[in-house]
mmCIF file of C-alpha atoms and ligand atoms in Angstrom:
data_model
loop_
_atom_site.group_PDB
_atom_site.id
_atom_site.type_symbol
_atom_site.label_atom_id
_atom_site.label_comp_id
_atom_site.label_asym_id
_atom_site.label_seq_id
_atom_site.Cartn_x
_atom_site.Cartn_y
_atom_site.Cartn_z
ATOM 1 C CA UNK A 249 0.000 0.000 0.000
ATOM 2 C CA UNK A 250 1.813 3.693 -0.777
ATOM 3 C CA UNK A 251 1.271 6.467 0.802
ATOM 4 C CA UNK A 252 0.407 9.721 0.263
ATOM 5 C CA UNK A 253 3.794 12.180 1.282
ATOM 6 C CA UNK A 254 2.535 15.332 2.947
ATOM 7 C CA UNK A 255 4.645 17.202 1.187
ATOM 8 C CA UNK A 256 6.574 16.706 -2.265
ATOM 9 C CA UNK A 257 10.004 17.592 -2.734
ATOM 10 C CA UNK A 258 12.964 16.668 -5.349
ATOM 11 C CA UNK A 259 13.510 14.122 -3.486
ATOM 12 C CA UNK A 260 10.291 12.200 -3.227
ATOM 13 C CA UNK A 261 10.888 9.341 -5.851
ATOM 14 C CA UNK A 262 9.357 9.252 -9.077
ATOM 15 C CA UNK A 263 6.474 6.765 -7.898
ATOM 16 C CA UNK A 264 5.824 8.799 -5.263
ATOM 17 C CA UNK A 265 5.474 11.668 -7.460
ATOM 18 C CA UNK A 266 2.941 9.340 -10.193
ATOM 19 C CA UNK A 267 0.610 8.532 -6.729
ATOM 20 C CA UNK A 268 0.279 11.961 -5.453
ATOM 21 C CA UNK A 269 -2.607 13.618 -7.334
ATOM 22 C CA UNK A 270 -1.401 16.687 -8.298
ATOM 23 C CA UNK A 271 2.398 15.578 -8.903
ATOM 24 C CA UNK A 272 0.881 12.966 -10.677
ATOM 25 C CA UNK A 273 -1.106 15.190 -12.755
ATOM 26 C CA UNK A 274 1.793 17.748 -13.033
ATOM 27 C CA UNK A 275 4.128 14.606 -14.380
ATOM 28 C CA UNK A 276 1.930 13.110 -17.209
ATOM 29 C CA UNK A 277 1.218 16.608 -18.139
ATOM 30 C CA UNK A 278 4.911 17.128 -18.781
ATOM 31 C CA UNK A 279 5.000 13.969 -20.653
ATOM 32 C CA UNK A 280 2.229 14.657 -22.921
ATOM 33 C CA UNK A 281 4.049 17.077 -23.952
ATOM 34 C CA UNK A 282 6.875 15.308 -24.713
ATOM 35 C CA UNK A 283 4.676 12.408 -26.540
ATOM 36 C CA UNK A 284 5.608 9.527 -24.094
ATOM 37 C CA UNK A 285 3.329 7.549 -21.604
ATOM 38 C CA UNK A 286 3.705 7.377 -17.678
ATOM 39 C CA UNK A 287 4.883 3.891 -18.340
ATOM 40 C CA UNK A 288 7.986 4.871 -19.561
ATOM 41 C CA UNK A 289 8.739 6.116 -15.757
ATOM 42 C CA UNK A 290 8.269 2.619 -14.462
ATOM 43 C CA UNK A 291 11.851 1.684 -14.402
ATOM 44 C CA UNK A 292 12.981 4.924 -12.387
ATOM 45 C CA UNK A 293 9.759 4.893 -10.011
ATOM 46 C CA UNK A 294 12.577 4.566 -6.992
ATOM 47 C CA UNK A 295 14.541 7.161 -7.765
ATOM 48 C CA UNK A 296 14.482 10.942 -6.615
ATOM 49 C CA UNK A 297 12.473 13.344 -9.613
ATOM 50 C CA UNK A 298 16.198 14.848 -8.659
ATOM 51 C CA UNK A 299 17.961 12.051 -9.895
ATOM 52 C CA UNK A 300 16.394 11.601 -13.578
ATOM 53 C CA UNK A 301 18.304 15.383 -14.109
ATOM 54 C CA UNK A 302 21.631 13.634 -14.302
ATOM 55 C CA UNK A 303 20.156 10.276 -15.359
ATOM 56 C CA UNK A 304 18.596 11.909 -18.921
ATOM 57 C CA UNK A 305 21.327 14.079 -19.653
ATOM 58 C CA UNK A 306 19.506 16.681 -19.293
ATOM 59 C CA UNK A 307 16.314 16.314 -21.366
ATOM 60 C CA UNK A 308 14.962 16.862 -17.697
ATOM 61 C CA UNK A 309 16.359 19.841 -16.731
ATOM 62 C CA UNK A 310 17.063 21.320 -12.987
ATOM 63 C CA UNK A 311 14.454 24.508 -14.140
ATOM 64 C CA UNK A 312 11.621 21.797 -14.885
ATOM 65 C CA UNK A 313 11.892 20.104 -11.976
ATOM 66 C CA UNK A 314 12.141 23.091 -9.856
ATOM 67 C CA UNK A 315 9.253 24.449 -11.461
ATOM 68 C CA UNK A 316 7.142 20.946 -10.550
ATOM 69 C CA UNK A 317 8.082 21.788 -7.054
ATOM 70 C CA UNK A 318 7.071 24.754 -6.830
ATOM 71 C CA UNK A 319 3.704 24.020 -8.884
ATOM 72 C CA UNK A 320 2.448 21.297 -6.062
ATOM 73 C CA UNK A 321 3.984 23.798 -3.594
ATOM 74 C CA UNK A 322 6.560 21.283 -2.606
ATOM 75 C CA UNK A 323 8.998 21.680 0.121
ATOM 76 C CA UNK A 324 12.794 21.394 0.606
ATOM 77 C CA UNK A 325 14.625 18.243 -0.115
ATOM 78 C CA UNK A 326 14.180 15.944 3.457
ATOM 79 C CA UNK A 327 10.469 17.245 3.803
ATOM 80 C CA UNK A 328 9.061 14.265 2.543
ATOM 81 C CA UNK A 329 9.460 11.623 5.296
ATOM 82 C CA UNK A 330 9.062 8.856 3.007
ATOM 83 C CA UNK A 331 12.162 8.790 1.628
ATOM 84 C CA UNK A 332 14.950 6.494 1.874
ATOM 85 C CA UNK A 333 18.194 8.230 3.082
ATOM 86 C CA UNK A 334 21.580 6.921 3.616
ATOM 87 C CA UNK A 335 22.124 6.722 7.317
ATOM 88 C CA UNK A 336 25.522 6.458 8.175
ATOM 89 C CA UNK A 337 26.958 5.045 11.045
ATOM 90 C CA UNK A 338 29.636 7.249 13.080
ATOM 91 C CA UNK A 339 32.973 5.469 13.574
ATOM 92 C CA UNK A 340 31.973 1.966 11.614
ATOM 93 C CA UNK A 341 34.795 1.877 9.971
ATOM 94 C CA UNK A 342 37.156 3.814 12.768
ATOM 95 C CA UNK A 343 41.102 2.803 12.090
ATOM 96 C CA UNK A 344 40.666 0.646 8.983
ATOM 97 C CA UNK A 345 41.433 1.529 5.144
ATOM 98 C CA UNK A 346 39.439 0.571 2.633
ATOM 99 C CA UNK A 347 40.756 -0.237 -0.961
ATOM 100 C CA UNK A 348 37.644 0.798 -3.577
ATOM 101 C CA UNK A 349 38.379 0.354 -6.819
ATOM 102 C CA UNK A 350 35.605 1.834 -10.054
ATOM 103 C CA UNK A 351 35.722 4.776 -7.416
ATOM 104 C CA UNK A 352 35.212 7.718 -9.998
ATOM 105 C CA UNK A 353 31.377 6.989 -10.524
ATOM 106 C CA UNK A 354 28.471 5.071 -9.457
ATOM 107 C CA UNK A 355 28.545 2.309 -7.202
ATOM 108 C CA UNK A 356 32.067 2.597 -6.625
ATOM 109 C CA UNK A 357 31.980 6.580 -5.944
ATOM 110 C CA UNK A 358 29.026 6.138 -3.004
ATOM 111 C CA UNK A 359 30.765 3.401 -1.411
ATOM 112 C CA UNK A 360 34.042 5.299 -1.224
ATOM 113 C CA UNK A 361 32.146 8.205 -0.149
ATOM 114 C CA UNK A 362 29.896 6.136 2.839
ATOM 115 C CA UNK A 363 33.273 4.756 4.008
ATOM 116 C CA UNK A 364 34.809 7.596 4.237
ATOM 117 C CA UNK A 365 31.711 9.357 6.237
ATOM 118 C CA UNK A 366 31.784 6.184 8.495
ATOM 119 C CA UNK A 367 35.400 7.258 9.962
ATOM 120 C CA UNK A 368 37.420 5.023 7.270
ATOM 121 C CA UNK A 369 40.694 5.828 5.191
ATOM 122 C CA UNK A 370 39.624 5.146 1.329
ATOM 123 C CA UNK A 371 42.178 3.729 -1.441
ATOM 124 C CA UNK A 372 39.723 5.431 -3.920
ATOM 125 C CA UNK A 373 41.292 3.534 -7.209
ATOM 126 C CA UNK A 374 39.582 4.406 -10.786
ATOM 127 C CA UNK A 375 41.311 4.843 -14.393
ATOM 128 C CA UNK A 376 39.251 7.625 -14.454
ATOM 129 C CA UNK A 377 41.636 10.759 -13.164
ATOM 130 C CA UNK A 378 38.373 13.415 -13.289
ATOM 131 C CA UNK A 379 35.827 11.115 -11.504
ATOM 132 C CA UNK A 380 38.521 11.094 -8.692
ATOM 133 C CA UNK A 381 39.565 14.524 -8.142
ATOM 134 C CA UNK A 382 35.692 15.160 -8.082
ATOM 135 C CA UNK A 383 35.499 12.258 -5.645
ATOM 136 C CA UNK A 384 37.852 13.750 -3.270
ATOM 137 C CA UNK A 385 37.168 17.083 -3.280
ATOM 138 C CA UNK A 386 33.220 16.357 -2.344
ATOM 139 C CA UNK A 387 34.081 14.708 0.723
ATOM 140 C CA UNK A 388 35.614 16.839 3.401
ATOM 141 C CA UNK A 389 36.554 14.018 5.399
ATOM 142 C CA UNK A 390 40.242 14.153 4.585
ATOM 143 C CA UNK A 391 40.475 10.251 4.299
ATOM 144 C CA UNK A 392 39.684 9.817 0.655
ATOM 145 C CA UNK A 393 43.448 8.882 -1.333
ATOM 146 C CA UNK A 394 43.110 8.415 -4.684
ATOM 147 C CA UNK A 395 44.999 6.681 -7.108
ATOM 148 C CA UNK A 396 44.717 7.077 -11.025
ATOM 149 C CA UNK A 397 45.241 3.413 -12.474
ATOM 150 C CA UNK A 398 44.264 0.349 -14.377
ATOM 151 C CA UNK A 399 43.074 -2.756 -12.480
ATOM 152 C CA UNK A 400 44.541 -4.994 -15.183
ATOM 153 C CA UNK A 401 47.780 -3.634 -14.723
ATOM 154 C CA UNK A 402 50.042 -5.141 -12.172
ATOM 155 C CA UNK A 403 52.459 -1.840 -11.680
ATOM 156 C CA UNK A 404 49.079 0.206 -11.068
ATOM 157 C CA UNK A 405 47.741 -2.524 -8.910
ATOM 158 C CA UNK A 406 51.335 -2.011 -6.890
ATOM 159 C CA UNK A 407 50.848 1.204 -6.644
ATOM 160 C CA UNK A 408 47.272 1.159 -5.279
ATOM 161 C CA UNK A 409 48.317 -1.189 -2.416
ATOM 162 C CA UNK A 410 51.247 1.133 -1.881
ATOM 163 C CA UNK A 411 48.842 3.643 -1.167
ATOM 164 C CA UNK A 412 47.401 1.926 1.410
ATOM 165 C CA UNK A 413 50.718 1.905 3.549
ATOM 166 C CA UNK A 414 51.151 -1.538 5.156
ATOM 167 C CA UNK A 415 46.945 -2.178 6.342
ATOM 168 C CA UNK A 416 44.218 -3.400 4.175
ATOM 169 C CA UNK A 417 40.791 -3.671 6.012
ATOM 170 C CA UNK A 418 38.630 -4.219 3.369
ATOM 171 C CA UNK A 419 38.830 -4.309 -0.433
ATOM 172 C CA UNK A 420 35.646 -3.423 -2.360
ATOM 173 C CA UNK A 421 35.849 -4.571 -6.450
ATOM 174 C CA UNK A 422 33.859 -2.676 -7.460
ATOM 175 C CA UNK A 423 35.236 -1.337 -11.377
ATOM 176 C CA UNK A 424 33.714 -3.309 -13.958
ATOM 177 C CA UNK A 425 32.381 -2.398 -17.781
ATOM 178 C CA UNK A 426 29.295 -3.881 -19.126
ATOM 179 C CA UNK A 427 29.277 -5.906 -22.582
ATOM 180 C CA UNK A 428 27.742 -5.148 -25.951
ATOM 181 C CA UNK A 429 24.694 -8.144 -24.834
ATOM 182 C CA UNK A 430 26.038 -10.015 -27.754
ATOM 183 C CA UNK A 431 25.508 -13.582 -27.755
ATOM 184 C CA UNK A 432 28.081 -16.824 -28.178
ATOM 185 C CA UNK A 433 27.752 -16.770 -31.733
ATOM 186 C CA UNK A 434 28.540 -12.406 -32.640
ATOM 187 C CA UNK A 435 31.066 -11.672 -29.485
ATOM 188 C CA UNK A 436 34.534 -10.691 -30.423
ATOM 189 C CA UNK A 437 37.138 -11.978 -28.695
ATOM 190 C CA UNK A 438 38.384 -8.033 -28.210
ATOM 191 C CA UNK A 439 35.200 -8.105 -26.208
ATOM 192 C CA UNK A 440 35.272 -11.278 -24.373
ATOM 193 C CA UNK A 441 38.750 -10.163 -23.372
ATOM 194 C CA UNK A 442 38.118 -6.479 -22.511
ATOM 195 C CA UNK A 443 35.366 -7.982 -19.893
ATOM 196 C CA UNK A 444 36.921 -10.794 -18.258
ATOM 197 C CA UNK A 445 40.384 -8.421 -18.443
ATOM 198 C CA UNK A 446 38.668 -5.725 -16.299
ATOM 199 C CA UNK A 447 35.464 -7.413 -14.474
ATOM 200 C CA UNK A 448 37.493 -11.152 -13.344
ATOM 201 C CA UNK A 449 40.958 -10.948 -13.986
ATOM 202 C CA UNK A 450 40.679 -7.123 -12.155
ATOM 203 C CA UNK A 451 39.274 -9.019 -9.082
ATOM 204 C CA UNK A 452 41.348 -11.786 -8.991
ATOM 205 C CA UNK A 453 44.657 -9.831 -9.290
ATOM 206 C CA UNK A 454 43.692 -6.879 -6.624
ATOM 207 C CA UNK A 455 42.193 -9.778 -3.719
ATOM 208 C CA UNK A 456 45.526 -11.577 -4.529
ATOM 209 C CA UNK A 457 47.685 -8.402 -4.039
ATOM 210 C CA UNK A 458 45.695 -7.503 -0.851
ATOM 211 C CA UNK A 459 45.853 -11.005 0.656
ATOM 212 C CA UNK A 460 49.050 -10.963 2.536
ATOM 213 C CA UNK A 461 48.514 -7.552 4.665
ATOM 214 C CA UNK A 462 45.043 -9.091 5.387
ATOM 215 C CA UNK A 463 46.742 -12.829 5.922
ATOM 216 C CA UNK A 464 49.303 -10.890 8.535
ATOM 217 C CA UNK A 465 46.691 -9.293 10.598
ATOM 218 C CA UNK A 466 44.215 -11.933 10.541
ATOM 219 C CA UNK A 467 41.022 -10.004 9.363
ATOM 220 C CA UNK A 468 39.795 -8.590 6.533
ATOM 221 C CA UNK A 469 36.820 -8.225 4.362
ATOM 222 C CA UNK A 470 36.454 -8.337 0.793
ATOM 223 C CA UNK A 471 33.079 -7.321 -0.776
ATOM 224 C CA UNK A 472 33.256 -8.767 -5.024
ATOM 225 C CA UNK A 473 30.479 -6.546 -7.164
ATOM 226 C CA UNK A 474 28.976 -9.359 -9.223
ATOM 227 C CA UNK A 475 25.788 -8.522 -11.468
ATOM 228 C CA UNK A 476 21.853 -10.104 -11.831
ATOM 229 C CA UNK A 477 24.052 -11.606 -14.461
ATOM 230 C CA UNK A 478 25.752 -13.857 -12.259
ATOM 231 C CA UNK A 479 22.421 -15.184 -11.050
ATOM 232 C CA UNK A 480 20.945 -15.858 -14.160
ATOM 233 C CA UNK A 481 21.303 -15.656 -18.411
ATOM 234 C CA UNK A 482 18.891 -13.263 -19.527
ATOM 235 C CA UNK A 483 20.691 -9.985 -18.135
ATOM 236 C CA UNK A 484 23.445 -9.430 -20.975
ATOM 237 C CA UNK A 485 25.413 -10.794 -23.056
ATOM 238 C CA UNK A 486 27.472 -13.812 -22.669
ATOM 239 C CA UNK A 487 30.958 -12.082 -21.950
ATOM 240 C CA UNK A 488 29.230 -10.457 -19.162
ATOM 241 C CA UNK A 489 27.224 -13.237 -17.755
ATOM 242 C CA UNK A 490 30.533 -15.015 -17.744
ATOM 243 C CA UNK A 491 32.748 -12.701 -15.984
ATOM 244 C CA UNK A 492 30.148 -12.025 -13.547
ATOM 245 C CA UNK A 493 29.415 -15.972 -12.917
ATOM 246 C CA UNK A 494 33.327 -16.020 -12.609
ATOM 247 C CA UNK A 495 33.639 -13.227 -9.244
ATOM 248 C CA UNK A 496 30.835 -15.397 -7.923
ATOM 249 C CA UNK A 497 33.298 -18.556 -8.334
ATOM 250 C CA UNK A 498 36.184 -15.996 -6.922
ATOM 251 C CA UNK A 499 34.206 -15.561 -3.828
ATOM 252 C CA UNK A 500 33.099 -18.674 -3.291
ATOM 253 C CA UNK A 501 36.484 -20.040 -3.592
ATOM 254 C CA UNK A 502 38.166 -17.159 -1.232
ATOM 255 C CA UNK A 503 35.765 -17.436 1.081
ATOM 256 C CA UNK A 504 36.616 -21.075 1.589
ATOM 257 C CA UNK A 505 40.238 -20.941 1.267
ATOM 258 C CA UNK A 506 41.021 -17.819 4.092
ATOM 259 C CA UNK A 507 37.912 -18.484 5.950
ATOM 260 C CA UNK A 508 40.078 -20.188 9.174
ATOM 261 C CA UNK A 509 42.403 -16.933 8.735
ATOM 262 C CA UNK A 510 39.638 -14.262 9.295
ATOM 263 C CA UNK A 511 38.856 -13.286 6.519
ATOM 264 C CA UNK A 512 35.850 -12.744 4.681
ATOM 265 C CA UNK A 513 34.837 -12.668 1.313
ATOM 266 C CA UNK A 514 31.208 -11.657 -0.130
ATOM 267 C CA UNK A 515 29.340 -10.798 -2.884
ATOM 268 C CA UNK A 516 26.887 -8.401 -4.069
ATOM 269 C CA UNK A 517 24.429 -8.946 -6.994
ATOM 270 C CA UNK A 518 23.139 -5.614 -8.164
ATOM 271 C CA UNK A 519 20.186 -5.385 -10.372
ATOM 272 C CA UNK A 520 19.685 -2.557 -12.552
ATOM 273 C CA UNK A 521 21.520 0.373 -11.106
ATOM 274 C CA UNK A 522 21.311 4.302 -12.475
ATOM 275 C CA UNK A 523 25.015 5.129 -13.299
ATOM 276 C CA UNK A 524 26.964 5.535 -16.100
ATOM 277 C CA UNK A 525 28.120 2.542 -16.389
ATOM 278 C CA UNK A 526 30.582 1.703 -19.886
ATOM 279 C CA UNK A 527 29.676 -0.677 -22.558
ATOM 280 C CA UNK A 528 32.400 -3.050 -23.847
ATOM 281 C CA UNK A 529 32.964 -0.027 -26.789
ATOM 282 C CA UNK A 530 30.917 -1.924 -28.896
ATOM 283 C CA UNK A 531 27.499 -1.153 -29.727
ATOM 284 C CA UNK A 532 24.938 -3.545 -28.615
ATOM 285 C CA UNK A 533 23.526 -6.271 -30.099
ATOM 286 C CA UNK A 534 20.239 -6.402 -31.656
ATOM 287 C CA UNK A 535 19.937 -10.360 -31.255
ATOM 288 C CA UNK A 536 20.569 -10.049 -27.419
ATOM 289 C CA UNK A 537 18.994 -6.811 -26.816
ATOM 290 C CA UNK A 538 15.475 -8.363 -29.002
ATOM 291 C CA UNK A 539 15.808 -11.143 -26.806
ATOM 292 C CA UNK A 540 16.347 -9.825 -23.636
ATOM 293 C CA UNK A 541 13.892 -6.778 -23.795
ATOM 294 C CA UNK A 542 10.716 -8.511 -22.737
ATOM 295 C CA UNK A 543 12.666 -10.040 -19.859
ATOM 296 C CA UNK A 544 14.171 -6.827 -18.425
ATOM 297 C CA UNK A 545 10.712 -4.879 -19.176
ATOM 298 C CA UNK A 546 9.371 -6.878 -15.942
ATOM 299 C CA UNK A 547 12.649 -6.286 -13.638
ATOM 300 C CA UNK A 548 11.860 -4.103 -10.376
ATOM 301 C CA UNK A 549 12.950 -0.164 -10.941
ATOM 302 C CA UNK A 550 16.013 0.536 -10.694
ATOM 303 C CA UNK A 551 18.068 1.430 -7.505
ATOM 304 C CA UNK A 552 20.755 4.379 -6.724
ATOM 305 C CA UNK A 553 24.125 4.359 -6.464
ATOM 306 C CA UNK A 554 24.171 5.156 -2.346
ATOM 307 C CA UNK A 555 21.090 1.528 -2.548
ATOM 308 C CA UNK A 556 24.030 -0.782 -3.421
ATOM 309 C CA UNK A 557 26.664 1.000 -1.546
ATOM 310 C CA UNK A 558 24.357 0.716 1.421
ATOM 311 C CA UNK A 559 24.140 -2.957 0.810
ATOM 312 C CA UNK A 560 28.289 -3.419 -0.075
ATOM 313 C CA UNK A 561 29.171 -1.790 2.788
ATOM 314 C CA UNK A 562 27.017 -3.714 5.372
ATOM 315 C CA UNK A 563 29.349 -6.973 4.192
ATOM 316 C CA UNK A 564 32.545 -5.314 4.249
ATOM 317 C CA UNK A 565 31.886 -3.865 7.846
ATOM 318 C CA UNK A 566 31.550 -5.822 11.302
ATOM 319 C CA UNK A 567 28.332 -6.158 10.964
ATOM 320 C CA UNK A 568 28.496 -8.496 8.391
ATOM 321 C CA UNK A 569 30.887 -10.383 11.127
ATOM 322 C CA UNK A 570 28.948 -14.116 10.805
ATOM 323 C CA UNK A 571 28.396 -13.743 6.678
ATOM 324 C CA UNK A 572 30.855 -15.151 3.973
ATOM 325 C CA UNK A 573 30.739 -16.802 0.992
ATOM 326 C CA UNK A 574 26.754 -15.180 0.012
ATOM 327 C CA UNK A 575 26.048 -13.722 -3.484
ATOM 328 C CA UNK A 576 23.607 -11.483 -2.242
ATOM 329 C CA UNK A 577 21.155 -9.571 -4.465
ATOM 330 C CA UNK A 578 20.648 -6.210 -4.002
ATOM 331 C CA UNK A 579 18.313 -5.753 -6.842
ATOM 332 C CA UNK A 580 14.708 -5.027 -5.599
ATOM 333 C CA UNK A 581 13.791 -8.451 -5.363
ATOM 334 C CA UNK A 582 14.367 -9.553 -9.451
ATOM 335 C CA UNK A 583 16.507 -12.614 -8.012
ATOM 336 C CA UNK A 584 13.292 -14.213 -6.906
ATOM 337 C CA UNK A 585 10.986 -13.662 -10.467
HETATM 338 N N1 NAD B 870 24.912 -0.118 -13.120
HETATM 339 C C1 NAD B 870 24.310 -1.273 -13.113
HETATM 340 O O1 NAD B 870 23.119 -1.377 -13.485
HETATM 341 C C2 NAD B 870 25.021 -2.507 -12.610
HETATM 342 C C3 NAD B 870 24.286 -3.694 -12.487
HETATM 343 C C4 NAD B 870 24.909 -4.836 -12.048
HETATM 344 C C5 NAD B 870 26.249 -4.807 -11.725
HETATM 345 N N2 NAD B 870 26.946 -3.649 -11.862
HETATM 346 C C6 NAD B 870 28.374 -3.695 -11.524
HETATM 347 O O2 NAD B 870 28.670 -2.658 -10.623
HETATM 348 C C7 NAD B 870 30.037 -2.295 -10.770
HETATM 349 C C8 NAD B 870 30.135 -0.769 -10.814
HETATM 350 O O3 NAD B 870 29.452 -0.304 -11.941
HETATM 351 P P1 NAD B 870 28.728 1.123 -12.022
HETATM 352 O O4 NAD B 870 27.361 0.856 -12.480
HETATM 353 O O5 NAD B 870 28.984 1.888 -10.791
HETATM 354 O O6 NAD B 870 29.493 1.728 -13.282
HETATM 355 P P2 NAD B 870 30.361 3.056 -13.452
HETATM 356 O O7 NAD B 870 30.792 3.057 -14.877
HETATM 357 O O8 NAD B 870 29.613 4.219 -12.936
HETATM 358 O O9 NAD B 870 31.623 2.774 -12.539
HETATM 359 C C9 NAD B 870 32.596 1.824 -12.899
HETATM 360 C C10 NAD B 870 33.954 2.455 -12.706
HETATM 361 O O10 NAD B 870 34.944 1.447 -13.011
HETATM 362 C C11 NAD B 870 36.013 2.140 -13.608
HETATM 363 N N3 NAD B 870 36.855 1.238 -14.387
HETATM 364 C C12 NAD B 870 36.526 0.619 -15.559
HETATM 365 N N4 NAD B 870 37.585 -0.060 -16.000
HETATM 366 C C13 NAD B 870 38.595 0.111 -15.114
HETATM 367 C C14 NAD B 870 39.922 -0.339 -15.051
HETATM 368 N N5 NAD B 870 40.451 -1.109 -15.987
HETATM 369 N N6 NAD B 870 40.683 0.039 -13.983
HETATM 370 C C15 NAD B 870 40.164 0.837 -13.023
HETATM 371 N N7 NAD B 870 38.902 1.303 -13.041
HETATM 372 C C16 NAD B 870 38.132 0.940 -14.084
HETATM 373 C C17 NAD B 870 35.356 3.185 -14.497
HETATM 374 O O11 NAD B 870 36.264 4.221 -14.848
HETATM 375 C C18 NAD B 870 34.210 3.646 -13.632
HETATM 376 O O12 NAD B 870 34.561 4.788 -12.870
HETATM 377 C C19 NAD B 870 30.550 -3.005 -12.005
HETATM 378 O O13 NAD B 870 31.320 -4.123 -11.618
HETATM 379 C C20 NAD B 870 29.291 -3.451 -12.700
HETATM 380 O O14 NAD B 870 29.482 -4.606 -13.469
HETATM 381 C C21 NAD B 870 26.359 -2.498 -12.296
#
């Protein structure tokens, strides 16, 4: 059963917004206009009206949705109790470092971020050099380190456990690019390699270069960012799929072998997630994306960033003390359709 927000702000999610009965009305007016039906919000009714700014690249600009705010005589951003907001928790990760790799954007960026809000020291690692200046000059925390560098290299891989200085805590693999949903028969192997080069070979070679500070001290915590595709074959192509069913065999297998020594290794299986995630640089495939599209038409909408980092940072922390080995979705709930 929803229900009805008192007041509507720009951060009240986009199905929030469709219920109310003037946002609604305001929102399919607006779309009208632009020729398309209310069902084409369906995928992004959990995310913040504020959100779908970045997400359309501006087709929905910050003017439009401040005037829809101002036309339901909405409120400022945490009026509407209904909303889910990250909630850190002061001094969770007090003392440790963190090594986050994919740290420029998305999934990577927010957990670096929560970390680093939680009292932790972040190895923010990315190829991307602009995603991590912006990185760490939003957080004024002071604990953010970034380092510019390739996850299939090994010197860059050095230089990010360097950067750490001696103690590894936690490791969060989180960079990964997405394939061109090609099936067996069309994928390149320039694509097969880019994917498995980046998404398993990445987070194989970074939990095997973080191993021994973790194996000295006893402890640690690695958190693997698999996919829906590793849970099942109608979520991309089959480089993808593969890679992704590959970090859930690198977990598994982790888990088992350092279990006695402390350490523990997890797994999170994100569903759809709005970021800018890359594609393989191919572009996609119109056998996978014919067959796939009535499939992905029925997933649950799709989460934010701070959802999954929420969920990957619960594992890597103490509280995930008695958990290792789990794949666990964090994807609305399409692991169970
Ligand atoms: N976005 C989704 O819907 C979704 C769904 C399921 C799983 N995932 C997984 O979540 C993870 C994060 O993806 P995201 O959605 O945040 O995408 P994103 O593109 O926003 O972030 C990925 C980051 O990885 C970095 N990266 C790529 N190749 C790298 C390399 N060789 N070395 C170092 N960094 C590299 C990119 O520069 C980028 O900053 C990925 O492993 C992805 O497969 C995403």
């Amino acid at each position: 059963m929803s229900t009805t927000p008192r007041v509507l702000t720009a951060a009240s999610t986009v199905g929030t917004w469709l219920e109310h009965p003037e946002g609604g009305a305001a929102i399919r007016e607006l779309l009208e206009q632009a020729g398309v039906g209310a069902d084409a919000l369906a995928p992004v009714a959990n995310l913040p009206l504020q959100e779908l700014v970045t997400l359309s690249q501006g087709r929905l600009s910050q003017d439009v949705v401040d005037a829809l705010v101002r036309r339901v005589g909405g409120g400022p951003a945490d009026a509407d109790e209904s909303v889910w907001r990250e909630r850190i928790t002061p001094g969770r990760f007090d003392g440790r470092t963190v090594v986050v790799t994919g740290a420029a954007s998305g999934i990577g960026r927010a957990t670096a971020h929560r970390i680093a809000a939680e009292g932790g020291s972040v190895v923010a690692a990315d190829i991307t050099e602009p995603g991590l200046e912006t990185l760490a000059s939003e957080s004024d925390t002071g604990r953010i380190t970034t380092v510019t560098g390739d996850i299939t290299r090994d010197d860059d891989i050095d230089r990010i456990v360097t950067a750490a200085g001696g103690r590894i805590d936690g490791l969060a693999n989180v960079a990964g690019i997405v394939d061109d949903f090609s099936p067996a028969h069309e994928t390149s192997d320039e694509m097969w390699r880019r994917v498995f080069a980046i998404n398993v070979d990445g987070v194989f070679r970074l939990t095997r270069a973080v191993l021994p500070a973790m194996l000295e001290r006893r402890a640690g915590s690695i958190v693997n960012v698999a996919s829906e595709a590793a849970l099942r074959g109608n979520a991309a192509g089959i480089a993808y799929t593969a890679a992704k069913h590959a970090v859930v065999g690198i977990t598994k297998n982790t888990a088992f072998m350092y279990g006695p020594h402390g350490i523990r290794v997890n797994a999170v299986a994100p569903g759809g997630v709005a970021t800018g995630i890359a594609h393989g640089g191919a572009p996609d495939s119109a056998w996978g994306n014919e067959r796939t599209r009535d499939f992905l038409r029925m997933i649950p909408p799709i989460a934010t960033a701070q959802h999954l980092a929420a969920s990957i940072t619960f594992l890597l922390s103490d509280d995930g003390v008695n958990v290792s080995g789990a794949i666990l979705p964090s994807d609305g709930g399409w692991s169970v359709q």
